[in-house]
Amino acid sequence: MLNLVLFGPPGAGKGTQSQKLIEKYQLVHLSTGDILRNEITQGTELGLEAKKLMDQGVLVPDAVVIGMISNKLDSNKGANGFIFDGFPRTVAQAEALDILLETKHTAISGMIALIVDNEELKKRLLLRGKESGRPDDANPEIISKRIEEYNNKTAPVANFYKAQNKFQSVNGIGSIDEIFASIAAVTNSFN
């Protein structure tokens, strides 16, 4: 089973490259944001618990998110593998994910980080903000805060996977196909 964590700051191209990975390797996209919304829509026990917390402006605890991921893994038992998007964001989440996957007799195959310098990220996000109308991509101050938040909080997660020899970085600047060729080469090394 091929289980990938695709990592990178906002605007690095994770969404675009995830789609290409899904198509090439027949993986299931596991976005914690999508899972949360789906559990809430379906009115599951975990979804109701998450909604109550979100309505109070509280972050959904890791245990609830891990429970939702477990449900998603169980409902896709025949999958070739998964792309984890937006999770794990902290070392505690990475440790919890490792424990969960071990109970399912699998593990993270590797983490691929898209490396893009801050100036390029700002350009991409401002352009995306104009094209999509997303307010969080239209404000340079908010963009800078999001990039800073990513750099501060997620670097330890990269170190967690480096310690397991599961971390690879890929230059996230170039054409979509050039970047994907680099990602595919790294992905093939995990198999």
Tab-separated table of C-alpha atoms in Angstrom:
chain	number	residue	atom	x	y	z
A	1	MET	CA	0.000	0.000	0.000
A	2	LEU	CA	1.346	3.425	-0.974
A	3	ASN	CA	0.567	6.074	1.667
A	4	LEU	CA	1.905	9.548	0.953
A	5	VAL	CA	1.917	12.769	2.909
A	6	LEU	CA	2.055	15.656	0.430
A	7	PHE	CA	3.482	18.681	2.154
A	8	GLY	CA	4.014	22.281	1.234
A	9	PRO	CA	3.014	25.821	2.091
A	10	PRO	CA	-0.148	27.459	0.744
A	11	GLY	CA	0.294	27.984	-2.996
A	12	ALA	CA	2.962	25.293	-3.439
A	13	GLY	CA	0.764	23.301	-5.836
A	14	LYS	CA	-0.360	20.460	-3.554
A	15	GLY	CA	-3.884	20.355	-4.986
A	16	THR	CA	-2.697	20.169	-8.586
A	17	GLN	CA	-0.050	17.543	-7.860
A	18	SER	CA	-2.397	15.498	-5.624
A	19	GLN	CA	-4.769	15.059	-8.558
A	20	LYS	CA	-1.940	13.811	-10.771
A	21	LEU	CA	-0.765	11.371	-8.065
A	22	ILE	CA	-4.317	10.073	-7.580
A	23	GLU	CA	-4.661	9.410	-11.303
A	24	LYS	CA	-1.238	7.793	-11.782
A	25	TYR	CA	-1.210	5.579	-8.681
A	26	GLN	CA	-4.973	5.089	-8.133
A	27	LEU	CA	-4.825	6.527	-4.607
A	28	VAL	CA	-7.628	7.783	-2.374
A	29	HIS	CA	-7.400	11.502	-1.539
A	30	LEU	CA	-7.703	11.932	2.191
A	31	SER	CA	-8.283	15.613	2.977
A	32	THR	CA	-9.085	16.231	6.619
A	33	GLY	CA	-11.154	19.287	5.683
A	34	ASP	CA	-13.271	17.229	3.268
A	35	ILE	CA	-13.601	14.406	5.801
A	36	LEU	CA	-14.763	16.813	8.513
A	37	ARG	CA	-17.381	18.380	6.220
A	38	ASN	CA	-18.560	14.939	5.066
A	39	GLU	CA	-18.905	13.564	8.624
A	40	ILE	CA	-20.870	16.673	9.630
A	41	THR	CA	-23.146	16.397	6.552
A	42	GLN	CA	-23.782	12.716	7.258
A	43	GLY	CA	-24.554	13.462	10.909
A	44	THR	CA	-22.173	10.815	12.242
A	45	GLU	CA	-21.330	10.746	15.944
A	46	LEU	CA	-17.841	12.152	15.228
A	47	GLY	CA	-19.315	14.710	12.832
A	48	LEU	CA	-21.794	15.964	15.428
A	49	GLU	CA	-19.010	16.215	18.009
A	50	ALA	CA	-16.818	18.134	15.531
A	51	LYS	CA	-19.651	20.503	14.555
A	52	LYS	CA	-20.381	21.329	18.190
A	53	LEU	CA	-16.722	22.265	18.729
A	54	MET	CA	-16.433	24.193	15.461
A	55	ASP	CA	-19.598	26.156	16.271
A	56	GLN	CA	-17.872	27.218	19.504
A	57	GLY	CA	-14.788	28.297	17.545
A	58	VAL	CA	-12.698	25.482	19.043
A	59	LEU	CA	-10.257	23.376	17.007
A	60	VAL	CA	-11.372	19.796	16.532
A	61	PRO	CA	-9.159	17.601	18.776
A	62	ASP	CA	-6.669	15.241	17.155
A	63	ALA	CA	-8.485	12.202	18.586
A	64	VAL	CA	-11.674	13.153	16.701
A	65	VAL	CA	-9.781	13.758	13.445
A	66	ILE	CA	-7.901	10.448	13.842
A	67	GLY	CA	-11.254	8.712	14.388
A	68	MET	CA	-12.559	10.198	11.144
A	69	ILE	CA	-9.419	9.141	9.276
A	70	SER	CA	-9.842	5.624	10.683
A	71	ASN	CA	-13.412	5.530	9.326
A	72	LYS	CA	-12.193	6.694	5.894
A	73	LEU	CA	-9.465	4.034	5.826
A	74	ASP	CA	-11.989	1.348	6.805
A	75	SER	CA	-14.408	2.432	4.078
A	76	ASN	CA	-11.642	2.131	1.435
A	77	LYS	CA	-10.081	-1.215	2.386
A	78	GLY	CA	-9.310	-2.181	-1.221
A	79	ALA	CA	-7.439	1.053	-1.995
A	80	ASN	CA	-3.921	1.047	-3.458
A	81	GLY	CA	-3.101	3.683	-0.874
A	82	PHE	CA	-3.872	7.191	0.308
A	83	ILE	CA	-2.654	10.742	-0.103
A	84	PHE	CA	-2.854	12.594	3.207
A	85	ASP	CA	-3.622	16.263	2.553
A	86	GLY	CA	-3.624	18.791	5.379
A	87	PHE	CA	-2.676	16.164	7.923
A	88	PRO	CA	-0.528	15.659	9.904
A	89	ARG	CA	0.255	19.278	10.789
A	90	THR	CA	1.958	18.610	14.114
A	91	VAL	CA	4.321	15.946	15.456
A	92	ALA	CA	1.567	14.742	17.815
A	93	GLN	CA	-0.703	14.191	14.798
A	94	ALA	CA	2.087	12.378	12.921
A	95	GLU	CA	2.653	10.084	15.909
A	96	ALA	CA	-1.098	9.407	16.223
A	97	LEU	CA	-1.321	8.680	12.484
A	98	ASP	CA	1.581	6.205	12.714
A	99	ILE	CA	-0.170	4.380	15.570
A	100	LEU	CA	-3.476	4.292	13.665
A	101	LEU	CA	-1.856	2.990	10.484
A	102	GLU	CA	0.005	0.326	12.454
A	103	THR	CA	-3.359	-0.985	13.729
A	104	LYS	CA	-4.430	-1.215	10.062
A	105	HIS	CA	-1.205	-3.110	9.187
A	106	THR	CA	0.182	-0.309	7.027
A	107	ALA	CA	2.350	2.791	7.407
A	108	ILE	CA	3.266	6.089	5.781
A	109	SER	CA	5.446	5.261	2.773
A	110	GLY	CA	6.880	8.738	2.580
A	111	MET	CA	6.447	12.469	2.838
A	112	ILE	CA	7.020	14.623	-0.220
A	113	ALA	CA	7.533	18.328	0.428
A	114	LEU	CA	7.090	20.847	-2.370
A	115	ILE	CA	9.736	23.551	-1.913
A	116	VAL	CA	8.785	27.006	-3.181
A	117	ASP	CA	10.341	30.287	-2.039
A	118	ASN	CA	8.156	32.812	-0.211
A	119	GLU	CA	8.122	35.419	-3.012
A	120	GLU	CA	6.881	32.864	-5.559
A	121	LEU	CA	4.225	31.658	-3.089
A	122	LYS	CA	2.952	35.220	-2.621
A	123	LYS	CA	2.742	35.736	-6.401
A	124	ARG	CA	0.871	32.463	-6.894
A	125	LEU	CA	-1.571	33.109	-4.062
A	126	LEU	CA	-2.343	36.665	-5.203
A	127	LEU	CA	-2.998	35.326	-8.714
A	128	ARG	CA	-5.179	32.530	-7.306
A	129	GLY	CA	-7.036	35.127	-5.232
A	130	LYS	CA	-7.846	37.147	-8.372
A	131	GLU	CA	-8.943	34.059	-10.299
A	132	SER	CA	-10.920	32.286	-7.563
A	133	GLY	CA	-12.169	35.182	-5.484
A	134	ARG	CA	-10.833	33.559	-2.295
A	135	PRO	CA	-10.413	36.422	0.188
A	136	ASP	CA	-7.585	34.643	2.061
A	137	ASP	CA	-5.569	34.612	-1.183
A	138	ALA	CA	-6.168	38.281	-2.013
A	139	ASN	CA	-4.634	39.926	1.060
A	140	PRO	CA	-0.795	40.072	1.130
A	141	GLU	CA	-0.739	40.353	4.950
A	142	ILE	CA	-2.890	37.248	5.411
A	143	ILE	CA	-0.788	35.398	2.823
A	144	SER	CA	2.415	36.268	4.727
A	145	LYS	CA	0.859	35.074	8.005
A	146	ARG	CA	-0.249	31.787	6.433
A	147	ILE	CA	3.225	31.141	5.018
A	148	GLU	CA	4.854	32.046	8.347
A	149	GLU	CA	2.418	29.771	10.214
A	150	TYR	CA	3.266	26.908	7.864
A	151	ASN	CA	7.012	27.478	8.221
A	152	ASN	CA	6.831	27.648	12.039
A	153	LYS	CA	4.432	24.810	12.762
A	154	THR	CA	5.112	22.233	10.105
A	155	ALA	CA	8.924	22.143	9.993
A	156	PRO	CA	8.953	19.787	13.030
A	157	VAL	CA	6.675	17.371	11.118
A	158	ALA	CA	9.209	17.249	8.280
A	159	ASN	CA	11.899	16.457	10.862
A	160	PHE	CA	9.693	13.663	12.254
A	161	TYR	CA	9.621	11.959	8.841
A	162	LYS	CA	13.317	12.724	8.205
A	163	ALA	CA	14.104	10.763	11.383
A	164	GLN	CA	12.248	7.788	9.835
A	165	ASN	CA	14.053	8.223	6.471
A	166	LYS	CA	10.680	8.898	4.832
A	167	PHE	CA	11.164	12.553	3.852
A	168	GLN	CA	11.927	13.782	0.332
A	169	SER	CA	11.741	17.301	-1.029
A	170	VAL	CA	10.951	18.321	-4.597
A	171	ASN	CA	11.473	21.684	-6.265
A	172	GLY	CA	7.967	23.123	-6.600
A	173	ILE	CA	8.972	25.681	-9.241
A	174	GLY	CA	8.707	24.778	-12.919
A	175	SER	CA	5.975	23.461	-15.189
A	176	ILE	CA	3.283	21.253	-13.660
A	177	ASP	CA	4.577	18.283	-15.668
A	178	GLU	CA	8.239	18.869	-14.696
A	179	ILE	CA	7.310	19.040	-11.022
A	180	PHE	CA	5.144	15.929	-11.327
A	181	ALA	CA	7.968	13.997	-13.009
A	182	SER	CA	10.140	14.765	-9.958
A	183	ILE	CA	7.332	13.753	-7.588
A	184	ALA	CA	6.732	10.498	-9.496
A	185	ALA	CA	10.438	9.631	-9.356
A	186	VAL	CA	10.411	10.127	-5.567
A	187	THR	CA	7.125	8.214	-5.220
A	188	ASN	CA	8.543	5.273	-7.172
A	189	SER	CA	11.471	5.156	-4.733
A	190	PHE	CA	8.987	4.609	-1.861
A	191	ASN	CA	7.522	1.480	-3.480
